[in-house]
XYZ file of C-alpha atoms in Angstrom:
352
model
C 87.089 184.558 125.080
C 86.314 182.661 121.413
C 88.557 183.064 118.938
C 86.637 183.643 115.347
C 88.233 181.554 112.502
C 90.235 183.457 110.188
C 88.074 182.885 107.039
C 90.539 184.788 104.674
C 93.367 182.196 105.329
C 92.797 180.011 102.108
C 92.910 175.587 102.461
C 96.519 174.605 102.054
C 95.614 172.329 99.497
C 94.684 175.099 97.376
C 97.419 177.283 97.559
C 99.592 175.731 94.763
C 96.762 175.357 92.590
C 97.148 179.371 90.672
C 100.606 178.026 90.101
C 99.290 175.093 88.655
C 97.046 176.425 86.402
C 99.256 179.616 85.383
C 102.110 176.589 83.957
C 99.416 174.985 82.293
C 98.535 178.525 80.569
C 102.007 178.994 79.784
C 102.508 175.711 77.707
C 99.338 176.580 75.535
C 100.837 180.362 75.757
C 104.315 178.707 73.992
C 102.620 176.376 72.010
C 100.341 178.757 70.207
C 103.407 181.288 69.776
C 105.843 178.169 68.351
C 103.566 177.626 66.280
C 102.886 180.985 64.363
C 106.244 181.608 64.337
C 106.740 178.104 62.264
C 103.332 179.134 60.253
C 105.456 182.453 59.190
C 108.465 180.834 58.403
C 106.213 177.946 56.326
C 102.551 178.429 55.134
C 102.063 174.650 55.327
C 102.418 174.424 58.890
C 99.017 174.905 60.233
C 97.518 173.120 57.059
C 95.236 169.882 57.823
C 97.811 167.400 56.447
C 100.545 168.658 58.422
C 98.703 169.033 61.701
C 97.387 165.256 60.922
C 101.324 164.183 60.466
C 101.812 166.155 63.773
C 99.375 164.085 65.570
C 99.967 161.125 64.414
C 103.473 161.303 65.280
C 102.885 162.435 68.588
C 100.598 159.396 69.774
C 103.198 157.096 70.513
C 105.237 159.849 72.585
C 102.060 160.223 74.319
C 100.723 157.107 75.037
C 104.065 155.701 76.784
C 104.035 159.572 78.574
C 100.877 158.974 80.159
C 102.386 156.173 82.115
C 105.721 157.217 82.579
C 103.884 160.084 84.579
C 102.640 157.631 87.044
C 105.800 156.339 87.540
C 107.300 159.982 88.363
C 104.030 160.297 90.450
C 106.007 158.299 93.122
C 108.959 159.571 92.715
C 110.449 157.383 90.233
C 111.934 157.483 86.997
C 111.752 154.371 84.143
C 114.782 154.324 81.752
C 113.831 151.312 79.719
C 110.532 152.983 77.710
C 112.475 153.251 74.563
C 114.575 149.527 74.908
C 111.404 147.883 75.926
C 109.628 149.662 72.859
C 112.062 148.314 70.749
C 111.620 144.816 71.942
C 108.483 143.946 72.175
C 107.986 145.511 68.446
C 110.674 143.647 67.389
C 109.906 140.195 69.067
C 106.522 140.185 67.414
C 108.543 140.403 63.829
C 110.609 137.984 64.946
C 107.762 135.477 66.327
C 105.890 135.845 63.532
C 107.339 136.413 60.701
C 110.755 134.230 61.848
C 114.196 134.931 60.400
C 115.647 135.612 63.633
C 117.297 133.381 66.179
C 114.265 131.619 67.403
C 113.605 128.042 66.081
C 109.919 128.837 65.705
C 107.103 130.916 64.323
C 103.492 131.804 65.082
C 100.322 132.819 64.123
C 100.040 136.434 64.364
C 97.559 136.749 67.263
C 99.383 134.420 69.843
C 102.636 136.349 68.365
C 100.932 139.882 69.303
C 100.115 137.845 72.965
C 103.171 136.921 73.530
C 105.022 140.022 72.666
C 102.823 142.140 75.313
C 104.128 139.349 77.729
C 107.722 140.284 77.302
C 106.608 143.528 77.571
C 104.877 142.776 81.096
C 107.456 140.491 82.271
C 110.076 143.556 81.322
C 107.983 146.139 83.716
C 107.712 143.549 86.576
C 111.515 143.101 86.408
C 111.871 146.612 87.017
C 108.955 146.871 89.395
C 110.366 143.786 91.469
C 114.070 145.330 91.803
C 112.616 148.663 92.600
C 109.974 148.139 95.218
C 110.965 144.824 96.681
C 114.927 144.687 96.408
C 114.562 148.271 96.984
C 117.426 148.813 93.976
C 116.931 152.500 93.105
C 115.014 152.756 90.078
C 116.974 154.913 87.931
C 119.975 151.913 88.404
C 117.258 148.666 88.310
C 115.670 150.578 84.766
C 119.286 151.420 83.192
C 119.952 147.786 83.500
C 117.077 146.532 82.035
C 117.742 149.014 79.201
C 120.796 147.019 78.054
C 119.114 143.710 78.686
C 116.225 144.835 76.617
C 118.493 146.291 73.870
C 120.930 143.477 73.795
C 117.950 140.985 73.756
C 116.176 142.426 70.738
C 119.522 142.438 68.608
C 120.259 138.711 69.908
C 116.863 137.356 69.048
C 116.726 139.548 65.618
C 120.264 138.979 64.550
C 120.291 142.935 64.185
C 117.807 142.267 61.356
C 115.272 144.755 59.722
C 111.736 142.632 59.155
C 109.107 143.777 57.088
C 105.739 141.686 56.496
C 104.633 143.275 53.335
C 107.549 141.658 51.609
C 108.483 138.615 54.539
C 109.385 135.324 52.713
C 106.892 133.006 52.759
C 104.506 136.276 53.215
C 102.301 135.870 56.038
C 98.420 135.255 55.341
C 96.712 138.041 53.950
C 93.392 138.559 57.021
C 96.645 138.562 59.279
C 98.873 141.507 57.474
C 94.963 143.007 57.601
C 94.931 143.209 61.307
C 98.400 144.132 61.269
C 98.330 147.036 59.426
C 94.662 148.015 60.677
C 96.597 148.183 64.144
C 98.366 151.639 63.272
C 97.880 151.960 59.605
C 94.291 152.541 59.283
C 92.811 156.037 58.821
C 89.492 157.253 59.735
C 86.936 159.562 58.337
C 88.793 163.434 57.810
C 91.955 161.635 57.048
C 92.256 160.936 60.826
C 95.101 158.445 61.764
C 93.607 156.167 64.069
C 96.584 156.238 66.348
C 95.100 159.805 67.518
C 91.974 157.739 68.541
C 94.619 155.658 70.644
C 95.916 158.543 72.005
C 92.672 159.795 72.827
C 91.651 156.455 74.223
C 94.438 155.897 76.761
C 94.080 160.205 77.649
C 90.546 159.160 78.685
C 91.899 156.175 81.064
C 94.713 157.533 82.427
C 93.055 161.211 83.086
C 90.518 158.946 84.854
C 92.755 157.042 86.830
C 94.820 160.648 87.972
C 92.201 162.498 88.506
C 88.742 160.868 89.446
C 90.030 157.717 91.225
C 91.510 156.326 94.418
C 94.581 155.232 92.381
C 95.817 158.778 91.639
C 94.872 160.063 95.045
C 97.057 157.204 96.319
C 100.233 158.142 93.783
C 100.097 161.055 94.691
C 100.271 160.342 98.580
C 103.103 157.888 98.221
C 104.969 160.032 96.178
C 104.129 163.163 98.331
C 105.077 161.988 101.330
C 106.404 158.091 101.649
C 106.799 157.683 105.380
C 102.569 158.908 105.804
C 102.173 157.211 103.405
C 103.847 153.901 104.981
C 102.099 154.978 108.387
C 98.772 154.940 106.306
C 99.808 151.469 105.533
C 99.169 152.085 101.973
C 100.316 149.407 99.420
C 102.944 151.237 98.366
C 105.154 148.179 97.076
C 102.101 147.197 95.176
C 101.424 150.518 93.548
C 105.645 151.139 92.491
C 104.895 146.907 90.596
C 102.169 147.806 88.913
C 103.156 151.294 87.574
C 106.365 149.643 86.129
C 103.988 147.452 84.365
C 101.929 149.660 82.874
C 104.406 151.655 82.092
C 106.271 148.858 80.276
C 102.770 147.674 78.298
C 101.707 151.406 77.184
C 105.505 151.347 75.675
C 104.737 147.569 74.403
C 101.582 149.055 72.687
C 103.591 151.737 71.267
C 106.115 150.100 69.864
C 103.722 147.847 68.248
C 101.463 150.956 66.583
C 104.295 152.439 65.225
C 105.845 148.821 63.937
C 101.927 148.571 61.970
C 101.837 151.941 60.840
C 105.908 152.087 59.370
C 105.634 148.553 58.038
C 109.100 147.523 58.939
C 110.731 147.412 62.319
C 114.637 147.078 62.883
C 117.251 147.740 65.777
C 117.421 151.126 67.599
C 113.863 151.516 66.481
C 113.211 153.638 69.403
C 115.696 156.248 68.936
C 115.803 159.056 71.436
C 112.350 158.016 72.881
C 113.452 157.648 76.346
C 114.684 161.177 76.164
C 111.210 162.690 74.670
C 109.045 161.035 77.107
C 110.607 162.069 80.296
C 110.726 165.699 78.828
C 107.638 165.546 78.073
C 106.624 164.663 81.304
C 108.393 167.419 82.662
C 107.910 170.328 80.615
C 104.043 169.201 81.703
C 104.868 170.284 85.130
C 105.176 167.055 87.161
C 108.176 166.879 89.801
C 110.519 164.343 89.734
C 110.575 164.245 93.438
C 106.811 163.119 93.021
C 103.432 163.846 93.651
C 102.508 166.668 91.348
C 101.871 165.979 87.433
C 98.569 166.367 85.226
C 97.778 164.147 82.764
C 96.669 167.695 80.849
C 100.253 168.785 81.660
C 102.050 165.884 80.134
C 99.362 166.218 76.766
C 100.580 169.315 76.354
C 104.125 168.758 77.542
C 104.274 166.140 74.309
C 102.464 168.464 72.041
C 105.088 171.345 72.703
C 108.280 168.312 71.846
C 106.030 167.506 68.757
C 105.685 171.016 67.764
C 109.125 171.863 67.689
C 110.187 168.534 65.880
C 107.821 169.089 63.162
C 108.628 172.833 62.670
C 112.376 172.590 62.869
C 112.119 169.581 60.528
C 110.071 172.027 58.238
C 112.765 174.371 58.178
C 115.316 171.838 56.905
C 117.133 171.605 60.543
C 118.418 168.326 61.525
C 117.870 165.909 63.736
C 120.937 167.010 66.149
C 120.030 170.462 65.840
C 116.539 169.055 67.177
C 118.217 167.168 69.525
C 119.732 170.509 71.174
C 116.515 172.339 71.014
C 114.659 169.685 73.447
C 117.699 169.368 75.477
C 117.232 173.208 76.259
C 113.427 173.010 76.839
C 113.940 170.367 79.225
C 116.369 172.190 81.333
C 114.414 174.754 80.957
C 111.407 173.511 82.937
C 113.462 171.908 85.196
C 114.599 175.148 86.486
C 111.046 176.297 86.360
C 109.835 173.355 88.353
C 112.543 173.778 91.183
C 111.600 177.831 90.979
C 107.512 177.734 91.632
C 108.011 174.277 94.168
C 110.212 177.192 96.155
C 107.318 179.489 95.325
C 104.797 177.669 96.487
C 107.138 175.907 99.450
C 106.754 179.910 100.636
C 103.491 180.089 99.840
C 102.064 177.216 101.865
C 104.400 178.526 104.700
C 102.859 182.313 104.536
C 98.996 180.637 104.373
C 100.331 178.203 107.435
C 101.491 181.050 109.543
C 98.440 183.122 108.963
């Protein structure tokens, strides 16, 4: 006697996907409610120039977000975002303009070069100790986040630089590229570090969602010992993400050093803290192998939303502070409640 299939039993791939798409929902859900509540409180919230200033400030959170989510992708977690921010910014002040510890200047090109070097060389340190000396990376990244930090105060001498008025200014086509980096804005009043954010969306939605590489995250992070059996390159893939995750916070750092003008220690503030909420509040796991790019967009939309409105209503930055603190744990719990939700789930469709 045959057996017929049992067509109602849905593919187990698809069984988390409602949950999936019902998080996504409620971040634009809490977004769009934030937001008129902050648009009753003050009328100039949802005006053009604020919602520009909300963007703008956003991009950088964004930008180093997008990578940091490929890191969590396999399970990971990279502490030294905001350090290595800080440094690389900071090291292209210092080799070009000079009045730091370094004996030596340099044009501002092979300066910009060699700063996104030290940015590299920071992510392959912690890509090296993680996936080769297998150090865990939460430890091999909190290290480099003091070696980063302490490096940028050695080599600046805890200085503030600032082109625009550097002694002996710099040439004037080279403050031009430097402050067409982040400064510039575009037709509408468009800052063009939205364009970068939209930019490195377009790559890295790519990368997660249309190519091998995020099928392969996802695997490794999923489920390391298939993955290992697969005889994927997983030590490969956990180098490389620490390096792009170290560059996209290089870049950052380097936007927001053209766009402020001036760059000085503990430049990166709470960053490290933003970014991995962000990350989360998108709806990846930081056990790995679940995270949209979409997610994380929104994720650092909601963190921008809530900075810009509280600063609107004259609340500080500690108060601010609090308020992400809570959101984080927030969808922490919520993560940990729908992975048992859909643990069930997958276990209901498998026994049917």
């Amino acid at each position: 006697m045959s057996t017929a299939p049992d067509v109602a039993s849905p593919p187990l791939h698809r069984v988390t996907l409602p949950l999936e798409r019902l998080r996504t929902l409620g971040l634009v859900l809490a977004i769009i409610l934030i937001g008129l509540f902050f648009q009753s409180q003050r009328s100039t919230f949802l005006s053009s120039d604020n919602l520009l200033t909300l963007l703008r400030s956003m991009s950088s959170l964004g930008i180093i977000a997008f990578a940091q989510l490929s890191v969590i992708l396999l399970g990971e977690i990279d502490l030294a975002v905001g350090a290595i921010y800080g440094l690389v910014a900071t090291s292209l002040a210092v080799l070009w303009l000079g009045g730091g510890s370094l004996p030596f200047t340099l044009p501002f090109l092979p300066a910009l070069g060699m700063a996104l070097l030290i940015g590299l060389f920071a992510g392959a340190l912690s890509g090296f100790l993680t996936a080769y000396l297998k150090i865990h990376s939460f430890i091999a990244t909190l290290g480099l986040l003091s070696l980063a930090s302490g490096t940028e105060l050695l080599i600046s001498n805890a200085s503030t630089f600032n082109p625009a008025y550097n002694t002996p200014p710099p040439p004037s086509w080279e403050l031009g590229i430097f402050q067409a980096l982040g400064g510039t804005q575009l037709p509408f009043g468009i800052p063009i570090q939205v364009l970068w954010l939209v930019l490195f969306f377009g790559v890295f939605w790519f990368l997660r969602h249309r190519s091998i590489v995020g099928f392969r995250l996802l695997a490794i992070g999923g489920n390391p010992k298939a993955a290992a059996i697969a005889r994927l390159p997983i030590r490969r893939y956990r180098l490389v993400v620490f390096m792009v995750s170290a560059l996209m916070a290089s870049i950052a750092g380097i936007l927001d050093f053209s766009y402020v003008g001036s760059v000085g220690p503990n430049s990166a503030g709470q960053l490290n803290l933003q970014v991995i909420a962000a990350v989360v509040i998108g709806g990846a796991s930081l056990m790995g192998g679940r995270g949209t790019i979409w997610g994380t967009l929104l994720g650092a939309v909601l963190l921008a939303v809530l900075a810009n409105g509280l600063a609107l209503l004259g609340i500080g930055a500690f108060a601010q502070l609090l308020f992400v603190g809570f959101v984080t744990i927030g969808a922490v719990i919520l993560d940990r409640v729908t992975s048992d939700l859909g643990s069930r789930r997958r276990g209901t469709a498998s026994a049917t």
